[in-house]
XYZ file of C-alpha atoms in Angstrom:
457
model
C -79.388 66.491 149.787
C -80.492 63.873 147.254
C -84.202 63.176 147.483
C -85.950 60.189 145.917
C -89.208 60.821 144.065
C -91.049 57.994 142.326
C -93.218 59.005 139.373
C -95.845 56.731 137.835
C -97.465 57.301 134.458
C -97.436 60.687 132.772
C -100.445 62.332 134.462
C -100.004 65.473 136.615
C -96.353 64.886 137.456
C -96.137 68.179 139.379
C -98.868 66.934 141.752
C -96.989 63.684 142.331
C -93.805 65.572 143.196
C -95.785 67.904 145.471
C -97.386 65.030 147.406
C -94.169 63.090 147.882
C -92.175 66.072 149.130
C -95.063 67.104 151.399
C -95.355 63.568 152.851
C -91.609 63.426 153.446
C -91.836 66.661 155.446
C -94.893 65.517 157.413
C -93.391 62.198 158.496
C -89.972 63.635 159.343
C -87.841 62.244 156.520
C -87.181 65.817 155.436
C -86.400 67.979 158.436
C -86.616 71.691 159.147
C -83.811 73.599 157.400
C -82.761 70.869 154.960
C -81.955 72.024 151.440
C -83.792 70.477 148.483
C -82.155 69.893 145.086
C -82.402 72.807 142.638
C -85.305 72.518 140.180
C -82.955 71.938 137.235
C -81.092 69.147 139.016
C -84.245 67.341 140.225
C -85.879 67.697 136.797
C -82.843 66.124 135.138
C -82.852 63.221 137.610
C -86.581 62.592 137.078
C -86.419 63.133 133.320
C -89.165 65.742 133.402
C -89.397 69.381 132.357
C -87.872 71.869 134.755
C -91.173 73.760 134.829
C -92.880 70.618 136.260
C -90.601 70.671 139.302
C -90.922 74.452 139.582
C -94.718 74.199 139.783
C -94.481 71.591 142.587
C -91.996 73.752 144.530
C -94.206 76.836 144.140
C -97.213 74.957 145.575
C -95.108 73.734 148.494
C -93.925 77.284 149.186
C -97.468 78.610 148.996
C -98.584 75.990 151.545
C -95.720 76.870 153.886
C -93.713 73.677 153.459
C -90.742 75.244 151.669
C -89.009 78.601 151.648
C -86.726 80.053 148.965
C -83.601 81.994 149.882
C -82.062 84.152 147.175
C -78.666 82.810 146.139
C -78.862 79.893 148.603
C -81.609 77.557 147.385
C -84.886 76.026 148.549
C -85.243 74.793 152.141
C -87.746 72.877 154.236
C -89.884 75.140 156.375
C -92.417 72.924 158.114
C -95.443 74.946 159.295
C -95.943 75.271 163.045
C -99.262 73.416 162.919
C -97.569 70.230 161.594
C -96.114 67.807 164.134
C -93.183 66.158 162.402
C -91.987 62.705 163.293
C -92.295 59.344 161.632
C -95.857 58.115 161.387
C -96.716 54.709 162.712
C -96.576 52.082 159.957
C -99.875 50.774 158.751
C -100.983 47.479 160.250
C -100.942 44.280 158.250
C -101.764 40.631 158.625
C -98.083 39.634 158.724
C -97.147 38.123 162.090
C -93.964 36.504 163.433
C -93.860 32.878 164.522
C -95.704 32.243 167.756
C -92.518 31.785 169.800
C -91.603 35.442 169.243
C -94.692 36.588 171.151
C -92.879 35.547 174.329
C -89.380 36.740 173.354
C -88.682 40.463 173.451
C -85.412 42.426 173.232
C -83.833 43.309 176.546
C -84.860 46.782 177.639
C -82.150 49.384 178.007
C -81.787 51.286 181.255
C -80.093 54.437 182.426
C -76.871 54.172 184.385
C -77.681 53.763 188.093
C -75.786 55.452 190.887
C -74.509 52.069 192.104
C -73.953 49.640 189.256
C -73.690 45.953 190.184
C -74.815 44.843 186.715
C -73.693 41.319 185.877
C -71.281 40.642 183.020
C -70.046 44.220 182.569
C -66.274 44.836 182.659
C -64.748 48.101 183.861
C -64.166 50.043 180.644
C -61.799 52.351 182.518
C -59.358 49.441 182.659
C -59.490 48.925 178.903
C -56.192 50.158 177.342
C -57.906 52.534 174.944
C -54.805 54.382 173.727
C -53.036 51.127 172.924
C -56.133 49.832 171.175
C -56.443 53.046 169.158
C -52.843 52.639 168.010
C -53.442 49.072 166.869
C -56.658 49.951 165.020
C -55.005 52.946 163.324
C -52.185 50.692 162.189
C -54.639 48.255 160.613
C -56.586 51.060 158.931
C -53.398 52.116 157.149
C -53.161 48.672 155.554
C -54.888 48.280 152.191
C -58.224 46.456 152.629
C -58.038 42.821 151.539
C -61.706 42.404 150.590
C -63.858 39.697 152.121
C -62.357 37.340 154.683
C -63.244 33.663 154.890
C -66.265 33.158 157.176
C -64.148 31.611 159.955
C -62.346 34.931 160.357
C -58.905 36.542 160.261
C -56.175 33.900 160.106
C -53.883 35.814 162.445
C -56.600 36.121 165.066
C -57.547 32.447 164.842
C -53.884 31.545 165.296
C -53.545 33.904 168.264
C -56.720 32.525 169.903
C -55.596 28.917 169.490
C -52.214 29.692 171.031
C -53.419 31.965 173.847
C -56.266 29.757 175.057
C -54.142 26.677 174.571
C -51.723 28.110 177.135
C -54.105 29.937 179.481
C -57.044 27.480 179.459
C -55.565 24.192 178.090
C -57.934 24.315 175.113
C -56.773 21.876 172.427
C -57.158 23.694 169.130
C -55.396 24.440 165.871
C -56.193 27.703 164.037
C -58.472 25.785 161.639
C -60.617 24.655 164.602
C -61.443 28.280 165.520
C -64.326 30.309 164.097
C -64.474 34.003 165.032
C -67.965 35.246 165.919
C -69.826 38.404 166.922
C -69.597 37.594 170.621
C -70.587 34.375 172.383
C -74.271 34.859 171.549
C -73.640 34.489 167.839
C -71.541 31.393 168.534
C -74.552 29.836 170.295
C -76.788 30.853 167.407
C -74.509 29.225 164.823
C -74.321 25.992 166.816
C -78.091 25.962 167.204
C -78.649 26.554 163.489
C -76.378 23.647 162.628
C -77.602 21.198 165.279
C -81.254 21.862 166.135
C -84.226 20.488 164.247
C -87.687 21.822 165.213
C -88.847 19.922 168.282
C -85.366 18.745 169.326
C -84.712 18.601 173.070
C -82.046 20.993 174.361
C -80.958 20.771 178.013
C -79.871 23.931 179.859
C -78.781 24.584 183.422
C -81.282 25.695 186.069
C -80.612 28.399 187.131
C -78.917 29.442 183.936
C -78.269 32.014 181.258
C -81.655 33.326 179.984
C -80.473 34.534 176.540
C -79.263 31.025 175.702
C -82.598 29.543 176.725
C -84.501 32.083 174.623
C -82.204 31.571 171.644
C -82.701 27.801 171.562
C -86.476 28.269 171.897
C -86.454 30.699 168.984
C -84.799 28.037 166.821
C -87.650 25.630 167.525
C -86.074 23.589 170.305
C -87.919 22.094 173.263
C -85.828 23.547 176.101
C -85.615 21.468 179.299
C -84.109 22.738 182.566
C -81.606 20.557 184.429
C -80.900 21.373 188.101
C -77.488 22.530 189.285
C -76.041 21.693 192.697
C -72.688 22.270 194.420
C -70.904 20.047 191.875
C -72.527 21.508 188.787
C -75.220 20.207 186.476
C -76.924 16.984 187.607
C -76.042 14.645 184.745
C -78.542 12.018 185.915
C -81.337 14.556 185.299
C -80.390 15.304 181.674
C -83.195 13.989 179.414
C -82.187 10.988 177.357
C -83.691 12.698 174.296
C -81.456 15.764 174.590
C -79.670 16.565 171.345
C -77.715 19.429 172.861
C -76.586 20.269 176.419
C -75.585 23.841 177.289
C -73.357 24.274 180.367
C -71.036 26.823 182.001
C -68.669 24.443 183.831
C -65.782 26.760 184.775
C -67.936 29.381 186.499
C -71.584 28.344 186.542
C -73.851 31.164 185.536
C -75.177 32.694 187.707
C -74.214 30.728 190.847
C -70.462 30.763 190.195
C -69.625 27.220 191.301
C -67.281 25.131 189.102
C -68.361 21.736 187.790
C -66.491 18.952 189.564
C -64.195 16.637 187.639
C -66.537 13.717 188.360
C -69.463 15.586 186.801
C -67.350 16.618 183.813
C -66.337 13.073 183.014
C -69.901 11.868 183.613
C -71.308 14.475 181.207
C -68.794 13.557 178.504
C -69.598 9.868 178.914
C -73.328 10.645 178.706
C -72.817 12.671 175.495
C -70.834 9.829 173.902
C -73.529 7.286 174.764
C -76.393 9.461 173.536
C -74.649 10.851 170.432
C -75.231 14.367 171.771
C -73.267 17.615 171.681
C -72.153 19.676 174.691
C -71.738 23.454 174.443
C -69.150 24.670 176.946
C -69.601 28.407 177.509
C -66.406 29.673 179.168
C -67.614 33.261 179.369
C -65.468 34.934 182.073
C -63.124 32.432 183.704
C -59.968 34.366 182.701
C -60.405 36.324 185.927
C -59.351 33.760 188.548
C -58.786 34.643 192.198
C -58.083 31.356 193.964
C -57.544 27.646 193.348
C -56.043 26.037 190.286
C -58.612 25.929 187.490
C -59.992 22.573 186.386
C -59.394 21.616 182.796
C -62.204 22.620 180.446
C -64.530 19.962 179.120
C -63.054 20.501 175.680
C -59.587 19.397 176.751
C -61.012 16.256 178.421
C -63.147 15.372 175.407
C -61.795 12.474 173.329
C -64.795 11.787 171.098
C -65.523 15.180 169.515
C -68.598 15.971 171.633
C -67.765 19.499 172.856
C -67.918 22.928 171.241
C -65.957 25.441 173.319
C -67.323 29.019 173.259
C -65.366 32.055 174.414
C -65.842 35.816 174.383
C -63.772 38.982 174.648
C -66.786 41.014 175.824
C -66.066 40.373 179.499
C -62.271 40.292 179.177
C -61.914 43.528 177.222
C -65.063 45.395 176.191
C -68.563 44.541 174.890
C -68.192 47.139 172.124
C -65.686 44.910 170.317
C -68.404 42.282 169.651
C -65.843 39.526 169.262
C -66.061 35.945 170.439
C -65.139 32.570 169.069
C -65.925 28.890 169.088
C -63.698 25.827 168.856
C -65.544 22.987 167.159
C -64.911 19.315 166.336
C -63.808 18.745 162.730
C -67.122 17.094 161.859
C -69.029 20.344 162.506
C -66.604 22.872 161.075
C -67.829 22.965 157.440
C -71.449 23.458 158.499
C -70.528 26.122 161.062
C -68.472 28.036 158.501
C -71.389 27.902 156.073
C -73.805 29.101 158.767
C -71.476 31.981 159.640
C -71.213 32.989 155.991
C -74.984 32.925 155.555
C -75.462 34.999 158.717
C -73.057 37.900 158.147
C -70.246 36.536 155.915
C -67.554 37.329 158.514
C -66.891 39.539 161.541
C -65.441 43.034 161.120
C -61.925 42.884 159.643
C -60.069 45.763 161.300
C -61.089 44.791 164.827
C -60.059 41.177 164.238
C -56.627 42.189 162.950
C -56.092 44.617 165.829
C -57.058 41.975 168.389
C -54.627 39.503 166.815
C -51.783 41.958 167.403
C -53.094 42.749 170.881
C -52.825 39.065 171.802
C -49.529 38.437 169.999
C -47.813 41.382 171.679
C -48.739 40.037 175.115
C -51.145 42.889 175.795
C -54.150 40.678 176.514
C -52.262 38.691 179.151
C -51.017 41.933 180.703
C -54.541 43.393 180.755
C -55.985 40.264 182.389
C -53.328 40.368 185.133
C -53.971 44.051 185.823
C -57.752 43.741 185.766
C -57.713 40.641 187.976
C -55.933 42.569 190.744
C -58.535 45.332 190.605
C -61.485 42.950 190.481
C -60.067 40.865 193.342
C -60.266 43.873 195.678
C -63.890 44.591 194.710
C -64.829 40.934 195.017
C -63.321 40.732 198.493
C -65.172 43.882 199.572
C -68.537 42.488 198.431
C -67.879 39.087 200.016
C -66.939 40.714 203.320
C -70.116 42.819 203.359
C -72.371 39.845 202.561
C -70.666 37.390 204.897
C -73.078 37.670 207.831
C -76.141 38.755 205.835
C -76.660 36.127 203.111
C -75.438 32.676 202.116
C -72.570 33.444 199.735
C -72.119 30.834 196.997
C -68.441 29.723 196.767
C -66.768 30.992 193.599
C -63.154 31.244 192.469
C -63.407 33.185 189.214
C -65.464 35.541 187.090
C -66.974 39.003 187.296
C -69.821 38.434 189.762
C -70.798 36.853 193.060
C -74.066 35.165 193.963
C -75.652 35.040 197.414
C -78.811 33.223 198.476
C -81.319 34.571 200.969
C -84.056 37.141 201.463
C -83.179 40.248 199.475
C -85.172 42.306 196.974
C -82.973 44.150 194.438
C -86.010 45.926 192.971
C -86.564 47.760 196.270
C -83.560 50.025 195.644
C -83.989 51.715 192.227
C -80.686 53.570 192.565
C -78.860 50.219 192.803
C -78.532 47.932 189.752
C -78.355 44.361 191.058
C -79.747 41.145 189.594
C -82.488 39.160 191.310
C -81.448 35.490 191.409
C -85.034 34.411 190.701
C -84.831 35.829 187.151
C -82.380 33.078 186.197
C -84.872 30.293 186.895
C -87.490 28.987 184.492
C -89.346 27.170 187.287
C -89.475 27.385 191.110
C -86.768 29.797 192.165
C -84.304 30.301 194.984
C -84.314 33.826 196.454
C -81.059 35.724 196.302
C -79.002 38.352 194.526
C -76.300 38.335 191.842
C -73.775 41.181 192.084
C -71.365 42.136 189.325
C -68.269 44.110 190.274
C -66.987 45.202 186.873
C -69.109 48.345 186.659
C -68.703 49.731 190.187
C -65.622 51.275 191.760
C -64.221 49.957 195.042
C -65.119 53.099 196.969
C -68.816 52.883 196.009
C -69.400 49.245 196.929
C -70.187 49.634 200.638
C -72.660 52.470 200.126
C -74.367 50.664 197.261
C -74.813 47.481 199.294
C -75.941 49.442 202.336
C -78.701 51.058 200.278
C -79.675 47.711 198.765
C -80.205 46.087 202.145
C -81.707 49.180 203.767
C -84.360 49.301 201.037
C -85.104 45.618 201.562
C -85.440 46.070 205.305
C -87.912 48.925 204.806
C -89.952 46.778 202.433
C -90.307 43.984 205.008
C -91.598 46.246 207.769
């Protein structure tokens, strides 16, 4: 393999080569059994005499770091006394902004026996063979270089048409910006709209990553209570520059925002010259009732940015979402997207455009909805006489209020409702049904409640 050596000055070059190869072996950059460049080749690359490299290699062999094999080359042979592995970086005085002391990446966890994780679709329902065919087709097309930051034109056209029909979103292709999931859409909006110290209103309970994101951008995040009709508009601070809501399927409670609250929120935003982010994260899966129109379709003054995602509908691995923005924000959002990552991955965008245009997304949603409806009904039936189930007509999870402790059953992955509150919290549990099969639901819930009952004794 190619190995980088940096030489300074002209003094004892063999010693410099020796130390750098030795250090690379000690900290794990060069691993046991890896082949080093021949002395002639490395000498030519470093512009030094071949004998200089040979002397360094001989010292490394004498110390047990390298071994020569006749006719094969020179290989790493770390001595048994050396514990390889990257050394901890040296400390420095460089520190992140203070806000990052309280924001950490979400910890990964092993797959539990009974997985009620929220926001996870069933990847077994994802039409992998069809998707592979579409991706392979796009890979055979000659690469077109960089895309515009707003994304693949075919995908933006497909999104505008599909969500115009399925969700009554009013959008032309030029209104759509393709993002790396909904989280990047929120980040772009925040970058464009938030000045340090600006007030941003979020639902309580609500989506923690959105709250943390706005804080990281310097916003003063204020919680606004949610009741049976949705966010309490009268409690939104008058200073709020931005209001983040999930009106179609409130996260995590699941209740839809009433039409009266929707119109009241839009009127408030117009009076206060504020922007509303409508996160429509999983409402494609609808099980009852006719859906209310999204805020974006009711908006007549350009106060709403509509955010959608394919992570729940199809698969998180695609990392594709989008936003639909008023014309006044589009140039800034495109610029922010370009500065962030230029544009989302090309092949996946093109494949998804065909997936939508060929009617495969609509077919997948219909199929998945039938499967999820059975799981949802099973969970609701189990919880009916145990907890206070929050009414919900769509989505990939159910919420129930009452005395339950998800942490008491380590083999069951379920979300504690209290984790979605920034202040005083309501006890309860949030149960996703995308990651658990129908036949495992009863046993998983039985273990969850049995563990809680043991903990209360």
